[in-house]
Coordinates of C-alpha atoms in Angstrom, one line a residue:
M11 CA -14.3 -29.4 9.1
P12 CA -11.2 -29.3 6.8
Q13 CA -9.7 -25.9 6.4
N14 CA -9.1 -25.1 2.7
L15 CA -7.7 -22.1 1.0
D16 CA -10.1 -20.2 -1.2
A17 CA -10.3 -16.6 -2.7
V18 CA -11.9 -15.2 0.5
A19 CA -9.2 -16.7 2.7
V20 CA -6.5 -15.3 0.4
R21 CA -8.1 -11.8 0.7
A22 CA -8.2 -12.2 4.5
W23 CA -4.6 -13.4 4.5
C24 CA -3.4 -10.3 2.7
R25 CA -5.3 -8.0 5.0
L26 CA -4.0 -9.8 8.1
A27 CA -0.5 -9.9 6.8
L28 CA -0.7 -6.1 6.2
D29 CA -1.9 -5.5 9.7
A30 CA 0.8 -7.8 11.2
L31 CA 3.5 -6.0 9.3
G32 CA 2.1 -2.7 10.2
R33 CA 2.4 -3.6 13.9
A34 CA 5.9 -5.1 13.5
R35 CA 7.2 -2.5 11.0
E36 CA 9.3 -0.4 13.5
E37 CA 10.6 -3.5 15.2
I38 CA 11.7 -5.0 11.9
D39 CA 13.3 -1.8 10.7
A40 CA 15.3 -1.6 13.9
I41 CA 16.9 -5.0 13.4
N42 CA 17.7 -4.5 9.7
V43 CA 21.5 -5.0 9.5
Y44 CA 21.8 -7.1 6.3
P45 CA 22.6 -6.7 3.5
V46 CA 22.7 -3.0 4.3
A47 CA 21.9 -1.5 7.7
D48 CA 19.6 1.1 6.3
G49 CA 16.7 0.4 8.7
D50 CA 13.9 0.0 6.1
T51 CA 13.1 -3.7 5.8
G52 CA 9.9 -3.5 7.8
T53 CA 8.7 -0.6 5.8
N54 CA 9.6 -2.2 2.5
L55 CA 7.8 -5.4 3.4
Y56 CA 4.7 -3.4 4.5
L57 CA 4.6 -1.5 1.2
T58 CA 5.0 -4.7 -0.8
V59 CA 2.1 -6.5 0.9
E60 CA 0.1 -3.3 0.8
S61 CA 0.3 -3.4 -3.0
A62 CA -0.6 -7.1 -3.1
S63 CA -3.6 -6.5 -0.8
Q64 CA -4.8 -3.6 -2.9
A65 CA -4.6 -5.7 -6.1
V66 CA -6.7 -8.5 -4.4
D67 CA -9.3 -6.0 -3.3
A68 CA -9.5 -4.6 -6.8
A69 CA -10.1 -8.2 -8.1
F70 CA -13.0 -8.5 -5.7
T71 CA -14.4 -5.1 -6.7
G72 CA -14.2 -6.0 -10.4
H73 CA -16.3 -9.1 -9.9
D74 CA -18.8 -7.7 -7.4
P75 CA -21.4 -9.0 -6.5
A76 CA -19.8 -12.3 -7.6
L77 CA -16.4 -13.5 -6.3
P78 CA -13.2 -13.9 -8.3
S79 CA -11.9 -17.4 -8.7
L80 CA -9.0 -18.6 -6.5
A81 CA -6.7 -18.5 -9.5
E82 CA -7.6 -14.9 -10.3
T83 CA -7.1 -13.9 -6.7
V84 CA -3.7 -15.4 -6.1
R85 CA -2.5 -14.1 -9.5
A86 CA -3.7 -10.6 -8.5
M87 CA -1.9 -11.0 -5.2
A88 CA 1.4 -11.9 -6.9
H89 CA 1.1 -9.3 -9.6
G90 CA 0.4 -6.6 -7.0
A91 CA 3.4 -7.6 -5.0
L92 CA 5.5 -7.6 -8.1
L93 CA 4.5 -4.0 -9.0
G94 CA 4.9 -2.7 -5.4
A95 CA 8.0 -4.7 -4.3
R96 CA 10.4 -2.4 -2.4
G97 CA 13.9 -3.2 -1.3
N98 CA 15.8 -6.5 -1.2
S99 CA 13.4 -8.3 1.2
G100 CA 10.2 -6.9 -0.5
T101 CA 11.5 -8.1 -3.9
I102 CA 12.2 -11.6 -2.5
L103 CA 8.8 -11.7 -0.8
S104 CA 7.1 -10.9 -4.1
Q105 CA 8.8 -13.9 -5.6
L106 CA 7.7 -16.1 -2.7
L107 CA 4.1 -15.0 -3.4
R108 CA 4.5 -15.6 -7.1
G109 CA 5.8 -19.1 -6.5
M110 CA 2.8 -19.9 -4.4
A111 CA 0.5 -18.4 -7.0
Q112 CA 2.1 -20.5 -9.7
V113 CA 1.0 -23.7 -7.9
I114 CA -2.3 -22.5 -6.5
G115 CA -3.3 -20.7 -9.7
G116 CA -2.6 -23.8 -11.9
E117 CA 0.2 -22.6 -14.2
A118 CA 0.8 -25.5 -16.6
D119 CA 4.6 -25.4 -16.6
V120 CA 5.0 -25.6 -12.8
P121 CA 5.5 -29.0 -11.2
G122 CA 2.8 -29.9 -8.7
G123 CA 0.5 -27.2 -9.8
R124 CA -3.2 -27.9 -9.8
A125 CA -5.1 -27.8 -13.0
D126 CA -6.6 -24.4 -13.8
G127 CA -10.3 -24.4 -13.0
E128 CA -9.9 -27.5 -10.8
G129 CA -12.0 -25.9 -8.1
D130 CA -12.2 -22.7 -6.1
H131 CA -10.2 -24.0 -3.1
V132 CA -7.1 -26.0 -2.5
D133 CA -6.3 -28.6 0.2
G134 CA -3.3 -29.2 2.4
P135 CA -1.1 -31.1 -0.1
V136 CA -1.5 -28.3 -2.7
L137 CA -0.5 -25.7 -0.1
E138 CA 2.6 -27.9 0.7
R139 CA 3.6 -27.8 -2.9
A140 CA 3.0 -24.1 -3.1
L141 CA 5.3 -23.4 -0.2
R142 CA 8.0 -25.5 -1.8
Q143 CA 7.7 -23.8 -5.1
A144 CA 7.8 -20.4 -3.3
A145 CA 11.1 -21.3 -1.6
E146 CA 12.7 -22.7 -4.7
S147 CA 11.7 -19.8 -7.0
A148 CA 13.0 -17.3 -4.5
Y149 CA 16.4 -19.0 -4.3
Q150 CA 16.5 -18.9 -8.1
A151 CA 15.7 -15.2 -8.2
V152 CA 18.7 -14.3 -6.0
A153 CA 22.0 -14.2 -7.8
H154 CA 24.1 -15.3 -4.8
P155 CA 21.8 -16.8 -2.1
V156 CA 23.1 -16.4 1.5
E157 CA 22.0 -18.6 4.4
G158 CA 20.7 -17.0 7.5
T159 CA 18.3 -14.8 5.5
V160 CA 14.7 -14.8 4.5
L161 CA 15.6 -17.6 2.0
T162 CA 16.6 -19.9 4.8
V163 CA 13.4 -19.2 6.7
A164 CA 11.3 -19.8 3.6
T165 CA 13.0 -23.1 2.9
A166 CA 12.6 -24.2 6.6
A167 CA 8.9 -23.4 6.3
A168 CA 8.6 -25.7 3.2
D169 CA 10.7 -28.4 4.9
A170 CA 8.5 -28.4 8.0
V171 CA 5.3 -29.2 6.0
A172 CA 6.8 -31.9 3.7
G173 CA 4.7 -35.0 4.1
A174 CA 3.1 -33.6 7.2
G175 CA -0.4 -34.2 5.9
G176 CA -3.5 -32.5 7.2
D177 CA -5.6 -29.6 5.9
C178 CA -4.5 -26.1 5.0
G179 CA -4.7 -24.9 8.5
A180 CA -2.4 -27.7 9.8
V181 CA 0.0 -27.0 6.9
A182 CA 0.1 -23.3 7.6
R183 CA 0.7 -23.9 11.3
A184 CA 3.6 -26.4 10.6
A185 CA 5.1 -23.8 8.1
Y186 CA 4.9 -21.1 10.7
D187 CA 6.5 -23.2 13.4
G188 CA 9.3 -24.2 11.1
A189 CA 9.9 -20.6 10.1
C190 CA 10.0 -19.5 13.7
A191 CA 12.6 -22.1 14.5
A192 CA 14.7 -21.2 11.5
L193 CA 14.5 -17.5 12.4
E194 CA 15.9 -18.2 15.9
A195 CA 18.9 -19.8 14.2
T196 CA 19.8 -17.0 11.8
P197 CA 22.3 -15.2 14.1
G198 CA 24.4 -18.4 14.1
Q199 CA 24.3 -18.6 10.3
L200 CA 25.2 -15.1 9.3
A201 CA 28.1 -13.4 11.1
V202 CA 26.7 -9.8 10.8
L203 CA 23.5 -10.9 12.6
G204 CA 25.5 -12.7 15.3
R205 CA 27.7 -9.6 15.9
A206 CA 24.6 -7.4 16.2
G207 CA 22.7 -9.9 18.3
V208 CA 19.6 -9.8 16.1
V209 CA 17.6 -12.2 13.9
D210 CA 17.3 -11.6 10.2
A211 CA 14.8 -8.8 9.5
G212 CA 13.5 -10.2 6.2
G213 CA 13.0 -13.6 7.9
R214 CA 11.1 -11.9 10.8
G215 CA 8.8 -10.3 8.2
L216 CA 8.1 -13.6 6.5
V217 CA 7.3 -15.1 9.9
A218 CA 4.7 -12.4 10.4
V219 CA 3.2 -13.1 6.9
L220 CA 3.0 -16.9 7.7
G221 CA 1.4 -16.2 11.0
A222 CA -1.2 -14.2 9.2
L223 CA -1.9 -17.2 7.0
V224 CA -2.5 -19.3 10.1
V225 CA -5.0 -16.8 11.4
A226 CA -6.7 -16.5 8.1
L227 CA -7.2 -20.3 7.7
S228 CA -7.8 -21.4 11.3
G229 CA -8.7 -18.3 13.3
E230 CA -6.1 -19.3 15.9
S231 CA -3.9 -16.6 17.3
V232 CA -0.1 -17.0 16.9
A233 CA 2.6 -15.8 19.2
L234 CA 6.1 -15.2 18.0
K235 CA 8.5 -17.3 19.9
S236 CA 11.0 -14.8 21.4
T237 CA 12.2 -13.6 18.0
G238 CA 10.8 -10.2 17.1
G239 CA 12.6 -7.1 18.3
S240 CA 15.0 -9.0 20.4
R241 CA 18.6 -10.2 20.4
A242 CA 19.9 -13.5 21.8
T243 CA 22.3 -13.5 24.8
G244 CA 24.7 -16.2 25.9
D245 CA 22.3 -17.6 28.5
G246 CA 19.5 -18.1 26.0
S247 CA 17.5 -15.1 27.3
H248 CA 16.6 -12.1 25.1
A249 CA 17.3 -8.4 25.4
R250 CA 15.4 -5.7 23.6
V251 CA 16.8 -4.5 20.3
E252 CA 17.4 -1.1 21.7
D253 CA 20.3 -2.6 23.6
A254 CA 21.8 -4.3 20.5
E255 CA 24.8 -3.1 18.7
C256 CA 22.9 -2.9 15.4
E257 CA 22.0 0.7 16.1
E258 CA 25.7 1.7 16.0
L259 CA 26.6 -0.3 12.9
P260 CA 27.8 1.8 9.8
V261 CA 25.8 1.6 6.6
D262 CA 28.0 -1.0 5.0
G263 CA 30.7 1.4 4.2
G264 CA 32.6 -1.1 2.0
G265 CA 29.6 -1.9 -0.2
P266 CA 28.0 -0.2 -3.2
A267 CA 26.7 3.3 -2.8
F268 CA 23.3 2.9 -4.5
E269 CA 20.2 0.8 -4.5
V270 CA 18.5 0.6 -7.9
I271 CA 15.1 -0.8 -8.4
Y272 CA 12.9 -0.8 -11.5
L273 CA 10.1 -2.6 -13.3
L274 CA 11.2 -4.1 -16.6
E275 CA 9.2 -5.2 -19.7
A276 CA 11.5 -7.7 -21.4
D277 CA 11.6 -11.3 -22.7
D278 CA 13.3 -14.2 -20.9
A279 CA 16.4 -14.2 -23.0
A280 CA 17.0 -10.4 -22.5
V281 CA 16.6 -10.9 -18.7
A282 CA 19.1 -13.7 -18.6
R283 CA 21.7 -11.3 -20.2
L284 CA 20.7 -8.6 -17.8
R285 CA 21.2 -10.8 -14.8
S286 CA 24.8 -11.5 -16.0
R287 CA 25.6 -7.9 -16.6
L288 CA 24.1 -6.6 -13.3
D289 CA 25.9 -9.3 -11.4
R290 CA 29.2 -7.9 -12.7
L291 CA 28.2 -4.4 -11.7
G292 CA 27.2 -4.9 -8.1
D293 CA 25.7 -7.2 -5.5
S294 CA 22.4 -8.1 -3.7
L295 CA 21.0 -8.8 -7.2
V296 CA 17.4 -10.0 -7.2
V297 CA 15.3 -10.4 -10.4
V298 CA 11.8 -11.6 -9.9
G299 CA 8.7 -11.9 -12.1
G300 CA 8.1 -13.5 -15.5
D301 CA 5.7 -13.5 -18.5
G302 CA 7.3 -10.3 -19.8
L303 CA 7.2 -8.2 -16.6
W304 CA 10.1 -8.2 -14.1
N305 CA 11.1 -6.4 -10.9
V306 CA 14.9 -5.7 -10.8
H307 CA 16.8 -4.9 -7.6
V308 CA 20.6 -4.4 -7.3
H309 CA 23.1 -2.6 -5.2
V310 CA 25.8 -0.8 -7.4
D311 CA 28.2 2.1 -7.4
D312 CA 27.3 3.1 -10.9
A313 CA 23.5 3.6 -10.8
G314 CA 23.5 4.9 -14.4
A315 CA 25.0 1.8 -15.7
A316 CA 22.4 -0.4 -13.9
V317 CA 19.6 1.7 -15.5
E318 CA 21.3 1.6 -18.9
A319 CA 21.5 -2.2 -18.7
G320 CA 17.7 -2.2 -18.2
V321 CA 17.2 0.0 -21.2
E322 CA 19.2 -2.4 -23.4
A323 CA 17.2 -5.4 -22.1
G324 CA 13.7 -3.8 -22.6
R325 CA 11.6 -1.0 -21.2
P326 CA 12.4 0.0 -17.6
H327 CA 10.0 2.1 -15.7
R328 CA 9.2 3.2 -12.1
I329 CA 12.9 3.6 -11.6
R330 CA 14.0 4.2 -8.0
I331 CA 17.5 5.1 -7.1
T332 CA 18.5 5.5 -3.4
H333 CA 21.9 6.6 -2.1
F334 CA 22.5 4.5 1.1
G335 CA 22.5 6.6 4.2
V336 CA 21.7 9.8 2.3
G337 CA 18.3 9.6 0.6
D338 CA 17.3 10.2 -3.0
A339 CA 20.4 10.0 -5.1
H340 CA 19.2 12.9 -7.3
T341 CA 19.1 15.4 -4.4
T342 CA 22.2 14.5 -2.4
S343 CA 24.3 17.4 -3.9
Q344 CA 21.9 20.1 -2.8
P345 CA 22.2 21.7 0.6
P346 CA 19.3 20.9 3.0
R347 CA 16.6 23.5 3.0
E348 CA 15.0 24.7 6.2
R349 CA 11.7 23.0 7.2
T350 CA 8.6 25.1 7.3
Q351 CA 6.6 25.0 10.5
R352 CA 3.3 23.5 9.3
A353 CA 1.9 21.9 6.1
I354 CA -1.2 20.3 4.8
V355 CA -1.1 17.0 2.8
A356 CA -4.3 15.9 1.1
V357 CA -5.4 13.1 -1.2
V358 CA -7.4 14.8 -3.9
P359 CA -9.6 13.4 -6.8
G360 CA -9.3 15.4 -10.0
E361 CA -7.0 18.1 -11.4
G362 CA -9.3 21.0 -10.6
L363 CA -9.5 20.2 -7.0
A364 CA -5.8 19.6 -6.9
G365 CA -5.4 23.2 -8.1
L366 CA -7.8 24.5 -5.4
Y367 CA -6.0 22.6 -2.7
T368 CA -2.6 23.7 -4.0
E369 CA -3.7 27.4 -4.0
S370 CA -4.6 26.9 -0.4
G371 CA -1.1 25.8 0.4
A372 CA -1.6 22.0 0.5
T373 CA 0.7 19.3 -0.9
T374 CA -1.6 17.0 -2.9
V375 CA -1.6 13.3 -3.7
P376 CA -3.8 12.4 -6.7
A377 CA -6.6 9.8 -6.2
R378 CA -6.9 7.9 -9.4
A379 CA -10.1 6.0 -10.2
G380 CA -9.7 2.4 -9.1
E381 CA -6.1 3.0 -8.0
P382 CA -6.0 4.4 -4.5
P383 CA -2.6 5.8 -3.4
A384 CA -0.4 3.5 -1.3
S385 CA 1.0 4.6 2.1
G386 CA 4.4 5.1 0.4
E387 CA 2.9 7.9 -1.8
L388 CA 1.5 9.6 1.3
V389 CA 4.9 9.4 3.1
D390 CA 6.6 10.8 0.0
A391 CA 4.1 13.7 0.0
I392 CA 4.8 14.4 3.7
R393 CA 8.5 14.5 2.9
R394 CA 7.9 16.8 0.0
A395 CA 6.0 19.2 2.3
H396 CA 9.2 19.4 4.3
A397 CA 7.5 20.7 7.5
R398 CA 7.9 20.0 11.2
E399 CA 4.1 19.6 11.6
V400 CA 1.8 18.1 9.0
V401 CA -2.0 17.8 8.9
L402 CA -3.0 14.8 6.8
L403 CA -6.4 14.7 5.0
P404 CA -7.1 11.3 3.4
N405 CA -10.5 12.5 2.0
D406 CA -11.7 8.9 1.6
A407 CA -13.0 6.5 4.3
E408 CA -11.3 3.6 2.5
L409 CA -7.9 5.2 3.0
R410 CA -8.0 5.4 6.8
H411 CA -5.6 2.5 7.4
T412 CA -3.3 3.6 4.6
A413 CA -3.2 7.2 6.0
A414 CA -2.6 5.9 9.5
A415 CA 0.4 3.8 8.3
A416 CA 1.9 6.8 6.5
A417 CA 1.4 9.0 9.5
E418 CA 3.2 6.5 11.7
Q419 CA 6.1 6.2 9.3
A420 CA 6.4 10.0 9.1
R421 CA 6.4 10.2 12.9
T422 CA 9.4 7.9 13.1
E423 CA 11.2 10.4 10.8
G424 CA 10.7 13.2 13.3
V425 CA 7.6 14.8 11.8
R426 CA 4.6 15.6 14.0
V427 CA 1.6 14.4 12.1
A428 CA -2.1 14.8 12.9
L429 CA -4.5 12.6 10.8
I430 CA -8.0 14.2 10.4
P431 CA -10.3 11.4 9.2
T432 CA -11.9 13.3 6.3
R433 CA -14.1 11.0 4.2
S434 CA -14.6 13.2 1.2
A435 CA -12.8 16.0 -0.6
V436 CA -15.6 18.5 0.4
Q437 CA -14.8 17.8 4.1
G438 CA -11.2 18.5 3.3
I439 CA -12.3 21.9 1.7
A440 CA -14.1 22.7 4.9
A441 CA -11.1 21.9 7.0
L442 CA -8.8 24.0 4.8
A443 CA -11.2 26.9 5.1
V444 CA -10.5 27.2 8.8
H445 CA -6.8 26.3 8.8
A446 CA -4.8 29.0 10.5
P447 CA -1.0 28.3 10.6
D448 CA -0.4 30.9 13.2
R449 CA -2.5 29.0 15.8
R450 CA -1.0 26.4 18.1
F451 CA -0.9 23.0 16.3
D452 CA -3.4 21.3 18.6
E453 CA -5.8 24.2 18.3
D454 CA -5.5 24.2 14.5
V455 CA -6.2 20.5 14.3
V456 CA -9.2 20.7 16.6
A457 CA -10.7 23.5 14.5
M458 CA -10.1 21.7 11.2
T459 CA -11.5 18.4 12.6
S460 CA -14.6 20.2 13.9
A461 CA -15.2 21.9 10.5
A462 CA -14.8 18.6 8.6
G463 CA -17.0 16.7 11.0
A464 CA -19.7 19.4 10.7
T465 CA -19.8 18.9 6.9
R466 CA -22.2 16.3 5.5
Y467 CA -21.0 14.8 2.2
G468 CA -22.7 13.5 -0.8
E469 CA -21.7 12.2 -4.2
L470 CA -23.2 11.4 -7.6
A471 CA -22.0 8.3 -9.5
V472 CA -23.2 6.2 -12.4
A473 CA -24.2 2.6 -11.7
E474 CA -22.0 0.1 -13.6
R475 CA -24.3 -2.9 -13.2
Q476 CA -27.6 -3.9 -11.7
S477 CA -27.3 -4.0 -8.0
W478 CA -29.1 -3.9 -4.7
T479 CA -28.7 -0.6 -2.8
M480 CA -30.1 1.0 0.3
A481 CA -32.5 2.9 -2.0
G482 CA -33.7 -0.2 -4.0
I483 CA -32.5 -2.0 -7.1
C484 CA -30.5 0.1 -9.6
Q485 CA -29.8 -0.7 -13.2
A486 CA -26.6 -0.1 -15.2
G487 CA -26.5 3.6 -16.3
D488 CA -28.7 4.8 -13.4
V489 CA -27.5 8.0 -11.6
L490 CA -26.9 7.2 -7.9
G491 CA -27.1 9.8 -5.2
L492 CA -25.0 8.9 -2.2
I493 CA -25.2 10.6 1.2
D494 CA -22.5 9.9 3.8
G495 CA -21.4 6.9 1.7
D496 CA -24.8 5.2 1.3
V497 CA -27.0 5.2 -1.8
A498 CA -30.0 7.4 -0.9
V499 CA -31.5 8.3 -4.4
I500 CA -31.7 6.4 -7.7
G501 CA -32.4 8.6 -10.7
S502 CA -32.0 9.0 -14.5
E503 CA -30.8 12.6 -14.8
V504 CA -27.8 14.2 -13.1
A505 CA -29.6 17.5 -12.3
R506 CA -32.7 16.0 -10.8
T507 CA -30.8 13.4 -8.8
A508 CA -28.5 16.1 -7.4
A509 CA -31.4 18.3 -6.5
S510 CA -33.0 15.4 -4.6
V511 CA -29.8 14.7 -2.8
L512 CA -29.5 18.4 -1.8
D513 CA -33.1 18.4 -0.5
R514 CA -32.4 15.4 1.7
M515 CA -29.1 16.9 3.0
L516 CA -30.6 20.4 3.7
S517 CA -33.6 19.0 5.5
A518 CA -31.4 18.8 8.6
G519 CA -30.3 22.4 8.1
G520 CA -27.2 24.1 6.6
E521 CA -25.6 27.4 5.8
M522 CA -23.3 26.5 2.9
V523 CA -23.5 24.2 -0.1
T524 CA -20.3 23.1 -1.9
L525 CA -20.6 21.5 -5.4
V526 CA -17.7 20.0 -7.2
L527 CA -18.5 19.1 -10.8
G528 CA -16.9 16.4 -12.8
E529 CA -15.5 17.0 -16.2
S530 CA -18.6 15.7 -18.0
V531 CA -21.1 17.8 -16.1
P532 CA -22.2 21.0 -18.0
D533 CA -22.3 24.4 -16.4
T534 CA -26.1 24.4 -16.8
V535 CA -26.4 21.8 -14.1
A536 CA -24.6 24.0 -11.6
E537 CA -26.8 26.9 -12.6
H538 CA -29.9 24.8 -12.1
L539 CA -28.8 23.6 -8.6
E540 CA -27.7 27.1 -7.5
K541 CA -31.2 28.4 -8.5
H542 CA -32.9 25.5 -6.7
V543 CA -31.0 26.2 -3.4
R544 CA -31.5 30.0 -3.7
E545 CA -35.3 29.6 -4.2
A546 CA -35.9 26.8 -1.7
Y547 CA -33.5 27.6 1.1
L548 CA -33.1 31.2 2.2
A549 CA -29.7 32.3 3.5
V550 CA -28.0 29.2 2.2
D551 CA -25.0 30.1 0.0
T552 CA -23.7 27.9 -2.8
V553 CA -20.1 27.6 -4.0
V554 CA -19.2 25.7 -7.2
Y555 CA -15.8 24.2 -8.2
R556 CA -14.7 22.3 -11.2
G557 CA -13.1 18.9 -10.3
G558 CA -11.5 18.4 -13.7
R559 CA -10.3 15.1 -15.1
Q560 CA -10.4 11.9 -12.9
S561 CA -12.8 13.5 -10.5
A562 CA -16.2 12.1 -9.4
L563 CA -19.4 12.9 -11.4
M564 CA -20.3 15.3 -8.6
L565 CA -19.3 15.9 -5.0
I566 CA -21.7 17.7 -2.6
G567 CA -21.0 19.2 0.8
V568 CA -23.4 20.8 3.2
E569 CA -22.0 22.8 6.2

């Protein structure tokens, strides 16, 4: 049966690519020597694909129970990558994905693109054209393309499938094989790679992404052909990257001091002028995007001038300035402060809960509706906590992989991180209640994990559309009572639905009820529920908190 690319396959590709980059991240970071040996290419590629994957998931959620079209899915992928692009390689990867989306999504002004609405899958020839458009658009985005980089690997992938024929699975396999061969050759094309004895880090990441495409389309496993995490030796064998000279290379002491990245809202003419101005200011200039939204990346000595150029071109935002080898450019003049011994980092929905967690000493990451935090935000929070030991509370079952990636990244920076798999903010509250910083770290983590695990969690939400649930069919506007993530009660009133949820949760016993009320829930509902628990369940205490803006309608915990 022919293997075609559809919306479901694109979603699987994004998830598999994220997983592949997560496993290869440390290895790719270790071989990062060009254009700057700052050891973050693997992390930047991971964060870029993470943003793309989250955008695709959001597109599926928005169409549930139906599916988004293929065009909508690939456009979401490209847009997410554009918004989340990090670093030189991440920015180029976002343009590669945009180039593919232009053909697959049927943009009228792209040669070889399919007609929009032509169908919800594409065949091998369209994927061939998409890979060619990806390589060409990436070259155009880079001010001064250099061979032996991810650009070379992308072009080799496109060349390998030209006229090859076959379905999408065969095309993806040919692209992957061509990319692997090109990656092997990069040390001979770029002197800095040859001296360090490594392949190009960005190209290595692209090989992982193309390998994920093969798996998504065909289900076949792929094996990197002696490229990742290794360096070539004279006899054709390979040695581990730990033995390579790249770990002793300076951070490009002769190059610009700062990396500047920002999103820019501007028209095409203004961006053309911006490219020219930034090209005179520095190097490693990459400008990707289109349709009024761009991602700008450049290495400069005068970071202020690079941002000012963006202001003159349009509206820059999400501005990120990094001083190579030092960290955030805005804090380099301050003396380093001593690390605390232990800290809590928690993802928290709602301003009220954020205040509660902060009062308990936690560093918080806001959980916005429909916009879950990326692993980069969690890593930044761990850095802000500035502790030797960190307990991470994701407070959401959907964040387990994101939190795991953040924990792994923080560990590479020398922080001891314990991830407690809390699935709701009320489980996090229970964990915080038993936190004792004077205990040994392992003992503290065990106690917090036990408290969180002993807390059943519930939630009230309003149905957005008619849908099948574990409790039957709900209609738009119904109040849904969830217990441990599954719909258990369908009601019409908040107070009655909450009482029914409490009865079910307390039927298995309990000593403490925690209620977190959303901004729209009146105090009378809390008073009604407190009275209900007091009269129906002797010796069960109730604690009420206000979740504030952006919180759930109601969270319920039973310990």
